[in-house]
PDB file of C-alpha atoms in Angstrom:
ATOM      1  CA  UNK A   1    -112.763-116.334 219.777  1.00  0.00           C
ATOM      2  CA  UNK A   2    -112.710-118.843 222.531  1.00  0.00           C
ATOM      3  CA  UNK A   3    -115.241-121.503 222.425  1.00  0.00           C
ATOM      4  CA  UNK A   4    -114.573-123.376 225.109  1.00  0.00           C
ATOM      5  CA  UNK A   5    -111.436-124.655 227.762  1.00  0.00           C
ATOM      6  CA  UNK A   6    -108.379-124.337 225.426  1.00  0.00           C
ATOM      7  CA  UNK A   7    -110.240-124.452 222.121  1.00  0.00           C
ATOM      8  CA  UNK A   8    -110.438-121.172 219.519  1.00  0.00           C
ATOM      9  CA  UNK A   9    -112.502-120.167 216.491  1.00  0.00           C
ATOM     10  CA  UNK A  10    -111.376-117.533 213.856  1.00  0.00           C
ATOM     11  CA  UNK A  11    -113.941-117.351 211.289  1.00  0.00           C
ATOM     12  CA  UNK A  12    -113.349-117.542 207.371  1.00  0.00           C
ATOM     13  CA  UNK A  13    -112.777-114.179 206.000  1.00  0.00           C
ATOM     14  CA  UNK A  14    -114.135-114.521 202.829  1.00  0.00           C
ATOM     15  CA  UNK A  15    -114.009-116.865 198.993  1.00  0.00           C
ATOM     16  CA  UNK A  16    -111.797-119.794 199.357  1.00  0.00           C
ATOM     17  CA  UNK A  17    -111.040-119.187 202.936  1.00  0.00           C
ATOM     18  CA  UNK A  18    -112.272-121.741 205.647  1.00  0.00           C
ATOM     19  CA  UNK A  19    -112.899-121.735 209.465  1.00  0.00           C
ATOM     20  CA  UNK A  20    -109.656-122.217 211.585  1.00  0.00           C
ATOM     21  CA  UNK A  21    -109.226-123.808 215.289  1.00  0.00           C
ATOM     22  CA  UNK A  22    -106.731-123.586 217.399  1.00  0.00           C
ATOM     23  CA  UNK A  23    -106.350-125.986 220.885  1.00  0.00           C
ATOM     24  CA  UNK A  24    -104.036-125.035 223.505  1.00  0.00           C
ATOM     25  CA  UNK A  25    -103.128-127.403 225.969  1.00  0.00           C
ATOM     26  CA  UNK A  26     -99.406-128.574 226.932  1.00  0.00           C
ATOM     27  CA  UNK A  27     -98.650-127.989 222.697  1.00  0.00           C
ATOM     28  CA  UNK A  28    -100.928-125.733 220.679  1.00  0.00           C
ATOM     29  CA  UNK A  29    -102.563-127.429 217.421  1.00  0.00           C
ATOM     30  CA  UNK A  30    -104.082-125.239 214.801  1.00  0.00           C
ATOM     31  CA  UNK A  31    -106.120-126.910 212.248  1.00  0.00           C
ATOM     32  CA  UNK A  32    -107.009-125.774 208.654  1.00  0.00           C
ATOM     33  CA  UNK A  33    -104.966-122.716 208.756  1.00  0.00           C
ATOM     34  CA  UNK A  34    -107.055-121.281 205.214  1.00  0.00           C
ATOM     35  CA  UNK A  35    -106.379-119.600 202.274  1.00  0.00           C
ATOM     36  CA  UNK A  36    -102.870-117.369 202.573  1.00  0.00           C
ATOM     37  CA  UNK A  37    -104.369-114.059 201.913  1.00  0.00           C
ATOM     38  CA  UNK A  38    -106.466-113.891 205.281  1.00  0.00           C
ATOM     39  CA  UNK A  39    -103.033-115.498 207.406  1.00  0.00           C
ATOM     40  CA  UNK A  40    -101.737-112.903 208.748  1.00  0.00           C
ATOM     41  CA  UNK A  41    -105.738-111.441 209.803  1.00  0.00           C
ATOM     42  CA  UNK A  42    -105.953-114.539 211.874  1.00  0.00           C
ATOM     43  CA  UNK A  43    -102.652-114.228 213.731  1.00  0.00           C
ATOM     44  CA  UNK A  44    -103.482-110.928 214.596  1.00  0.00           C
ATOM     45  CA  UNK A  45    -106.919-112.524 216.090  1.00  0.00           C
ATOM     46  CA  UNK A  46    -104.976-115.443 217.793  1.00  0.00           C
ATOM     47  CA  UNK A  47    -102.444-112.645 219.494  1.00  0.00           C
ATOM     48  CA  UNK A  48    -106.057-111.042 220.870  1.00  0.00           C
ATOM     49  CA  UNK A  49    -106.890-114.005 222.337  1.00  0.00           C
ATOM     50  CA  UNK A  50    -103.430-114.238 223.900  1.00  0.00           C
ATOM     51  CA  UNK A  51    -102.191-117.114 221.532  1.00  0.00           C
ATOM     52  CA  UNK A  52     -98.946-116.306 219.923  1.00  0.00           C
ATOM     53  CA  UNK A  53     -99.016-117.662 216.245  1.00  0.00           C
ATOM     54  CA  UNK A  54     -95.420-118.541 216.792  1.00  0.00           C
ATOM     55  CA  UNK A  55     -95.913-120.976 219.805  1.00  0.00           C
ATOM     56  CA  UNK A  56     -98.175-123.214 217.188  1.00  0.00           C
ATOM     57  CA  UNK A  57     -96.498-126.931 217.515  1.00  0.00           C
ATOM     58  CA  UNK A  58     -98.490-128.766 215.385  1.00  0.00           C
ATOM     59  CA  UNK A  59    -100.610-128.210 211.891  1.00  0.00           C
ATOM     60  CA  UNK A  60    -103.674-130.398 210.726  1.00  0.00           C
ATOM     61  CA  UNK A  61    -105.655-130.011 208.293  1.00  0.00           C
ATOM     62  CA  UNK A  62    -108.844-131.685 207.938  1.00  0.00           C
ATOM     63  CA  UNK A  63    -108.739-132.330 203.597  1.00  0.00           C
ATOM     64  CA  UNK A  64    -106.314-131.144 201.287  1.00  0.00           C
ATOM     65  CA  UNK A  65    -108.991-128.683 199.290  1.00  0.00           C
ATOM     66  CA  UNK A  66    -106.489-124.954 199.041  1.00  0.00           C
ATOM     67  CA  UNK A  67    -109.366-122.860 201.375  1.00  0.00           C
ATOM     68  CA  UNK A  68    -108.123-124.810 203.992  1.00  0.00           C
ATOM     69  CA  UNK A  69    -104.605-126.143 203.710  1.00  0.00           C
ATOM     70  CA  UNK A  70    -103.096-123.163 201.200  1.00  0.00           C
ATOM     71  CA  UNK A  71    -101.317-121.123 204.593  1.00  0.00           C
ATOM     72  CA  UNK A  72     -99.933-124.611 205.574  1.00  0.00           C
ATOM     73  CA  UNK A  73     -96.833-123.042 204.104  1.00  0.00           C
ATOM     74  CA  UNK A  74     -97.152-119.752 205.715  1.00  0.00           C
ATOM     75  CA  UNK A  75     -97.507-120.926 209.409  1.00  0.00           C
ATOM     76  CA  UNK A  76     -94.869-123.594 209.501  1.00  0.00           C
ATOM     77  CA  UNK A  77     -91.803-120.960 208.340  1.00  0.00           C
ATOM     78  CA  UNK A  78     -93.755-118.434 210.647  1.00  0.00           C
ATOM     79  CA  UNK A  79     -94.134-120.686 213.854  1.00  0.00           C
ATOM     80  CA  UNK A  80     -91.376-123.907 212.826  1.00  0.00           C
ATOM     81  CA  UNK A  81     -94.299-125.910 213.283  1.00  0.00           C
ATOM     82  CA  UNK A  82     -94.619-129.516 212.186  1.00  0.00           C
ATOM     83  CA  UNK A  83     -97.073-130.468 209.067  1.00  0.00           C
ATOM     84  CA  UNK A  84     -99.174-133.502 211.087  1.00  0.00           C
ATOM     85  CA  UNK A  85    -101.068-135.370 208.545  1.00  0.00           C
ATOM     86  CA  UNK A  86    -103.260-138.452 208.191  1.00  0.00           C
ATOM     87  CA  UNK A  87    -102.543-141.440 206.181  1.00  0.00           C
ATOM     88  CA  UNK A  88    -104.852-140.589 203.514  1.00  0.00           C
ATOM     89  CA  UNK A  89    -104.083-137.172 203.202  1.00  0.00           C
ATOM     90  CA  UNK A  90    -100.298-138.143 202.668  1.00  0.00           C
ATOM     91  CA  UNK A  91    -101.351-140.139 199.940  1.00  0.00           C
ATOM     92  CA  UNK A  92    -103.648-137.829 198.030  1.00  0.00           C
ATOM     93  CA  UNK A  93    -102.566-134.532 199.123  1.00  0.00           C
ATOM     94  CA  UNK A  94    -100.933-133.868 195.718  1.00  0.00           C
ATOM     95  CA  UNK A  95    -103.535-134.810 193.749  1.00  0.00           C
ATOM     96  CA  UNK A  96    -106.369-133.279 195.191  1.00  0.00           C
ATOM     97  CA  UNK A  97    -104.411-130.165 195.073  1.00  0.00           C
ATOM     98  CA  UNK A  98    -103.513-130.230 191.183  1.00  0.00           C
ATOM     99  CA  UNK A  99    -107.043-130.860 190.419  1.00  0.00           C
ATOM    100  CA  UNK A 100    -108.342-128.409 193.061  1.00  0.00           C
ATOM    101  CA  UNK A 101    -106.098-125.881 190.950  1.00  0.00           C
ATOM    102  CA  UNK A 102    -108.122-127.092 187.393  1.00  0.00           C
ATOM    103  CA  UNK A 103    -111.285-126.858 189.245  1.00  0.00           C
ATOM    104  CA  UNK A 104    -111.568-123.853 191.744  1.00  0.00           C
ATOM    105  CA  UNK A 105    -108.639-122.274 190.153  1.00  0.00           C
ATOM    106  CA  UNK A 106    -106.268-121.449 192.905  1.00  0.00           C
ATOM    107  CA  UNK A 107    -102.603-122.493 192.359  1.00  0.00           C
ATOM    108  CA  UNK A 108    -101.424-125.275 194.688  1.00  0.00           C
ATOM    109  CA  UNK A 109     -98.983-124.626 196.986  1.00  0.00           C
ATOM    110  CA  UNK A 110     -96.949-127.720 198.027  1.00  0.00           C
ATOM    111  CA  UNK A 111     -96.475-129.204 201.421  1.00  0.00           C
ATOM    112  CA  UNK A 112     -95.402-132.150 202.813  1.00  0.00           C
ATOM    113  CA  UNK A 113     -95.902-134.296 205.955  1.00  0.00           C
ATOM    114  CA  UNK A 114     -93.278-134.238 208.441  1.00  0.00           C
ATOM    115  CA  UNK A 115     -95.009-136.850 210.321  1.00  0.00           C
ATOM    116  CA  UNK A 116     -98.237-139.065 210.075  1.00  0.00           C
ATOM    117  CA  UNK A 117    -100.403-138.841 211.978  1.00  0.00           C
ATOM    118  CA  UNK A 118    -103.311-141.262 213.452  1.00  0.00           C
ATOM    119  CA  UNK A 119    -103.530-140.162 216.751  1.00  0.00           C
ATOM    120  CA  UNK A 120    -102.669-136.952 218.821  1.00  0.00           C
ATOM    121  CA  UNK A 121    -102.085-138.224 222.729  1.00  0.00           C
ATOM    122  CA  UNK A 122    -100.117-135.749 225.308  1.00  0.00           C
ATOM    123  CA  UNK A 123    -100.135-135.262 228.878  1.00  0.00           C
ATOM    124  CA  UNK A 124    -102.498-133.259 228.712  1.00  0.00           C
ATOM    125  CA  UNK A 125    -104.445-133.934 225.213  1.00  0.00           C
ATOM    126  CA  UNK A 126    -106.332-136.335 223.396  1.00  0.00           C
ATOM    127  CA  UNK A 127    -107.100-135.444 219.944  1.00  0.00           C
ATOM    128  CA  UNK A 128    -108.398-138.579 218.277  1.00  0.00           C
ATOM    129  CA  UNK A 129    -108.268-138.070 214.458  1.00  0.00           C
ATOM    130  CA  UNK A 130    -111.347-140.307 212.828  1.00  0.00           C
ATOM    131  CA  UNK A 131    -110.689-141.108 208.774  1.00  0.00           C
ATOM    132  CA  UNK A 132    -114.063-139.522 206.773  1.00  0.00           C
ATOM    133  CA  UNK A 133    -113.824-139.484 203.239  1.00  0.00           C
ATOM    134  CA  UNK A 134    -116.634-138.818 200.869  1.00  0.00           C
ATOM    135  CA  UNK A 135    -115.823-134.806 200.552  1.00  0.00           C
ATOM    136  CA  UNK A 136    -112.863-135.387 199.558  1.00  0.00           C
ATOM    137  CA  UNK A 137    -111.117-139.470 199.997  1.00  0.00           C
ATOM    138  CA  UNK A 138    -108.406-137.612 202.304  1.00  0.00           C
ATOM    139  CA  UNK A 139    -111.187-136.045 205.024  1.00  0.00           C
ATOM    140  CA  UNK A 140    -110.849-136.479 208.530  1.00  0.00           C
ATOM    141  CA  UNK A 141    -112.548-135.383 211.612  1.00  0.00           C
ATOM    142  CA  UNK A 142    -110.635-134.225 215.032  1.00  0.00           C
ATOM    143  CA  UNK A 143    -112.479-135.358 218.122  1.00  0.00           C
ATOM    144  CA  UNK A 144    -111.632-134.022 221.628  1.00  0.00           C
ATOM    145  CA  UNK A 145    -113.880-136.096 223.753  1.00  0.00           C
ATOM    146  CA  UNK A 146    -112.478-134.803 227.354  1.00  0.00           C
ATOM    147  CA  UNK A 147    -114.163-131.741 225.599  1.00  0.00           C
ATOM    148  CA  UNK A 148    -116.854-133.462 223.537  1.00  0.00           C
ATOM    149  CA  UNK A 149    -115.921-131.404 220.381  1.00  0.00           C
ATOM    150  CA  UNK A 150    -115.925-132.624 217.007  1.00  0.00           C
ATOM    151  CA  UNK A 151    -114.212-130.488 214.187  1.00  0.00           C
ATOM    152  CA  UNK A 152    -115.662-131.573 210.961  1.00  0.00           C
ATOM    153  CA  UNK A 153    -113.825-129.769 207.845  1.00  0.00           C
ATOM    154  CA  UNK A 154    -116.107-130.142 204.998  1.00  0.00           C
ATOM    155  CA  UNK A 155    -118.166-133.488 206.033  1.00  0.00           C
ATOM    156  CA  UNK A 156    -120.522-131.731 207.553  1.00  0.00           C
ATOM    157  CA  UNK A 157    -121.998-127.985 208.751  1.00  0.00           C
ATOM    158  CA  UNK A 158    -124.968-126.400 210.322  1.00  0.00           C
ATOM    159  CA  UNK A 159    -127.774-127.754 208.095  1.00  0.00           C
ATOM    160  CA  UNK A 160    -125.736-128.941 205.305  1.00  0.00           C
ATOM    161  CA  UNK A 161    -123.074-131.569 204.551  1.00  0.00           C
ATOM    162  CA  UNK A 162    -120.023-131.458 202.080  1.00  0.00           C
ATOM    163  CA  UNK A 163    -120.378-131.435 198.384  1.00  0.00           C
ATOM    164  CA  UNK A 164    -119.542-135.075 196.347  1.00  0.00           C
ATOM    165  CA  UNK A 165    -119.852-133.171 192.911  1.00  0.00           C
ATOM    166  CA  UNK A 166    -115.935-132.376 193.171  1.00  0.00           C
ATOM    167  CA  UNK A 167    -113.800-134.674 191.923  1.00  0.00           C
ATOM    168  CA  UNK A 168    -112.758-138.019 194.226  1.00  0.00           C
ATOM    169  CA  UNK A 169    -116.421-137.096 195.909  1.00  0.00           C
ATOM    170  CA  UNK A 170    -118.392-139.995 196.801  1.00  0.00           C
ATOM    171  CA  UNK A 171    -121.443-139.984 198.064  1.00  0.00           C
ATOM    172  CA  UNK A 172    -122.282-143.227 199.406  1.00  0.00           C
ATOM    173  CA  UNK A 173    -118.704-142.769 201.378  1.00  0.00           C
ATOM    174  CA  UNK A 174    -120.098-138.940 202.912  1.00  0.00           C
ATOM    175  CA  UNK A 175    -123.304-141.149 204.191  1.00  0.00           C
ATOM    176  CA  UNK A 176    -121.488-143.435 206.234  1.00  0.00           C
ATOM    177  CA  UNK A 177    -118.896-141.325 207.441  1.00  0.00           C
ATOM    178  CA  UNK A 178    -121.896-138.892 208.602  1.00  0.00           C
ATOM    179  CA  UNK A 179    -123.468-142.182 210.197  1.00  0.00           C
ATOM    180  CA  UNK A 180    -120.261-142.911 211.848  1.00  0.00           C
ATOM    181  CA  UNK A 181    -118.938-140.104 213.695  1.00  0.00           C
ATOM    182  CA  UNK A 182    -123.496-139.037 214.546  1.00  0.00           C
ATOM    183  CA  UNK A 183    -122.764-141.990 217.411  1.00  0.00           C
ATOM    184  CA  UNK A 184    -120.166-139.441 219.447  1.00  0.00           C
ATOM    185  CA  UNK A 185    -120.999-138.192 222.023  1.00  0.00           C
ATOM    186  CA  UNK A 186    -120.956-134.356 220.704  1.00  0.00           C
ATOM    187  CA  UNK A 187    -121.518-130.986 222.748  1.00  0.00           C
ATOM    188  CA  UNK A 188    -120.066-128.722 220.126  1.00  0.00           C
ATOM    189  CA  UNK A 189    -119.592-129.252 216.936  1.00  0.00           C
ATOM    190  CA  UNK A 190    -117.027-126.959 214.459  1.00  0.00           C
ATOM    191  CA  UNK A 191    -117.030-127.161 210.453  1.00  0.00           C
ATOM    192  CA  UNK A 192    -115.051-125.832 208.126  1.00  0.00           C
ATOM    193  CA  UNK A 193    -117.962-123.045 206.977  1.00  0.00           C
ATOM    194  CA  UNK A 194    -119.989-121.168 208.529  1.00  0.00           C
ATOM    195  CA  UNK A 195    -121.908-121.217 211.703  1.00  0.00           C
ATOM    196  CA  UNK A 196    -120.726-123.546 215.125  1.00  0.00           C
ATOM    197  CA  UNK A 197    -122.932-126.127 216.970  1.00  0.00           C
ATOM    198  CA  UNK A 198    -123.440-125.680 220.116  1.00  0.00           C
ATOM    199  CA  UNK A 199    -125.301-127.925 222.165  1.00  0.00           C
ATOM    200  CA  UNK A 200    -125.767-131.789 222.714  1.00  0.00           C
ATOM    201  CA  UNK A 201    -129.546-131.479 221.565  1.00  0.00           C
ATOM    202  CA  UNK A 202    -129.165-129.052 218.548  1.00  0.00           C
ATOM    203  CA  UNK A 203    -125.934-131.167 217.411  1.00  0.00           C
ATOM    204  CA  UNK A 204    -128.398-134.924 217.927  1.00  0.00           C
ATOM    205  CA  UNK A 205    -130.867-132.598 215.589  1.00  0.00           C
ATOM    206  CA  UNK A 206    -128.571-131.189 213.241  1.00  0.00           C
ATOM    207  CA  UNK A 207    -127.393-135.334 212.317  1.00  0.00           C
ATOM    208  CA  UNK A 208    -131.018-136.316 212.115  1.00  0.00           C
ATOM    209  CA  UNK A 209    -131.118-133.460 209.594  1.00  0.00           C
ATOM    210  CA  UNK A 210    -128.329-134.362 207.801  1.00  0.00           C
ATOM    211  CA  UNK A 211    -128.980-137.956 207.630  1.00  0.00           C
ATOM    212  CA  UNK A 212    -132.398-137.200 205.766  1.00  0.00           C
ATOM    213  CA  UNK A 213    -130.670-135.258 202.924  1.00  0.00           C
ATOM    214  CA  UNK A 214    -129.940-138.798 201.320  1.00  0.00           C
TER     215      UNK A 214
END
């Protein structure tokens, strides 16, 4: 589903899946490709929408939790696509993913990075990638400001914010990287569950919300 200029939604499809995005400018990025079960549902979705799931460049992911990083695997055979990840993510990947595996119960599948990523700058793209921990110590946010989208994973949703209760969650960490990334300048925003939000005035009152769950 298109959301806005070059930027696509294909919803979760059920337990341990997550929400996936794709942006297609001069490369095409798709972030938090899901759980491996519902892969080949969402190419089928992307080829709809006249995006051909072997013309992805790039993968992101926004934490290394298995509903959204277990198809990393899938989609870079499929498409040759590169495995872009943050600093953090490099460094905990593998151990968020064993105990993932003790505590949701879905087998890790291993991935690597192929490069590390801060930044994602092209002629004709600026995907800033902003470091977020408190889900997880490895969560990041994707900000397109020519678009004013933010892509949120797990740190926050409509009405709710990412659970600290897993292990590596921190609370006081969620707080301020909720605080931090409530000063963009936001039209839509896209988490990794359920419902999008659309709007600069429901996204200023969806933060205030959030903000008052501490």
């Amino acid at each position: 589903m298109k959301i806005c200029e070059n930027v696509y939604w294909y919803r979760e499809k059920g337990w341990m899946d997550a929400n996936t995005f794709v942006i297609k400018g001069d490369i095409t990025v798709l972030i938090d490709p899901g759980l491996s079960e519902y892969a080949w549902m969402k190419c089928e979705e992307m080829r709809e929408d006249g995006i051909e799931p072997q013309e992805i460049d790039i993968l992101l992911i926004t934490h290394s939790h298995p509903d959204h990083c277990d198809a990393l695997s899938i989609f870079k055979k499929y498409a040759n696509a590169s495995i872009c990840l943050h600093s953090s993510q490099a460094e905990w990947a593998s151990t968020i993913s064993e105990v993932s595996y003790r505590f949701l119960g879905v087998k890790p599948r291993d991935f690597k990075a192929d490069i590390i990523l801060d930044d994602l700058l092209t002629k004709k793209m600026r995907l800033s990638v902003l470091h977020t921990p408190g889900h997880t110590p490895d969560s990041v946010c994707f900000y397109l400001p020519e678009n004013a989208v933010l892509l949120t994973g797990d740190t926050v949703f409509e009405r709710g914010i990412g659970r600290t209760d897993m292990p590596f969650g921190d609370e006081d960490a969620l707080k301020a990287s909720i605080e931090r990334i409530s000063s963009l300048d936001v039209e839509i925003l896209l988490p990794g569950h359920g419902n999008i939000v659309k709007g600069r005035d429901k996204v200023r009152e969806n933060f205030v919300f959030l903000m008052n769950l501490f």
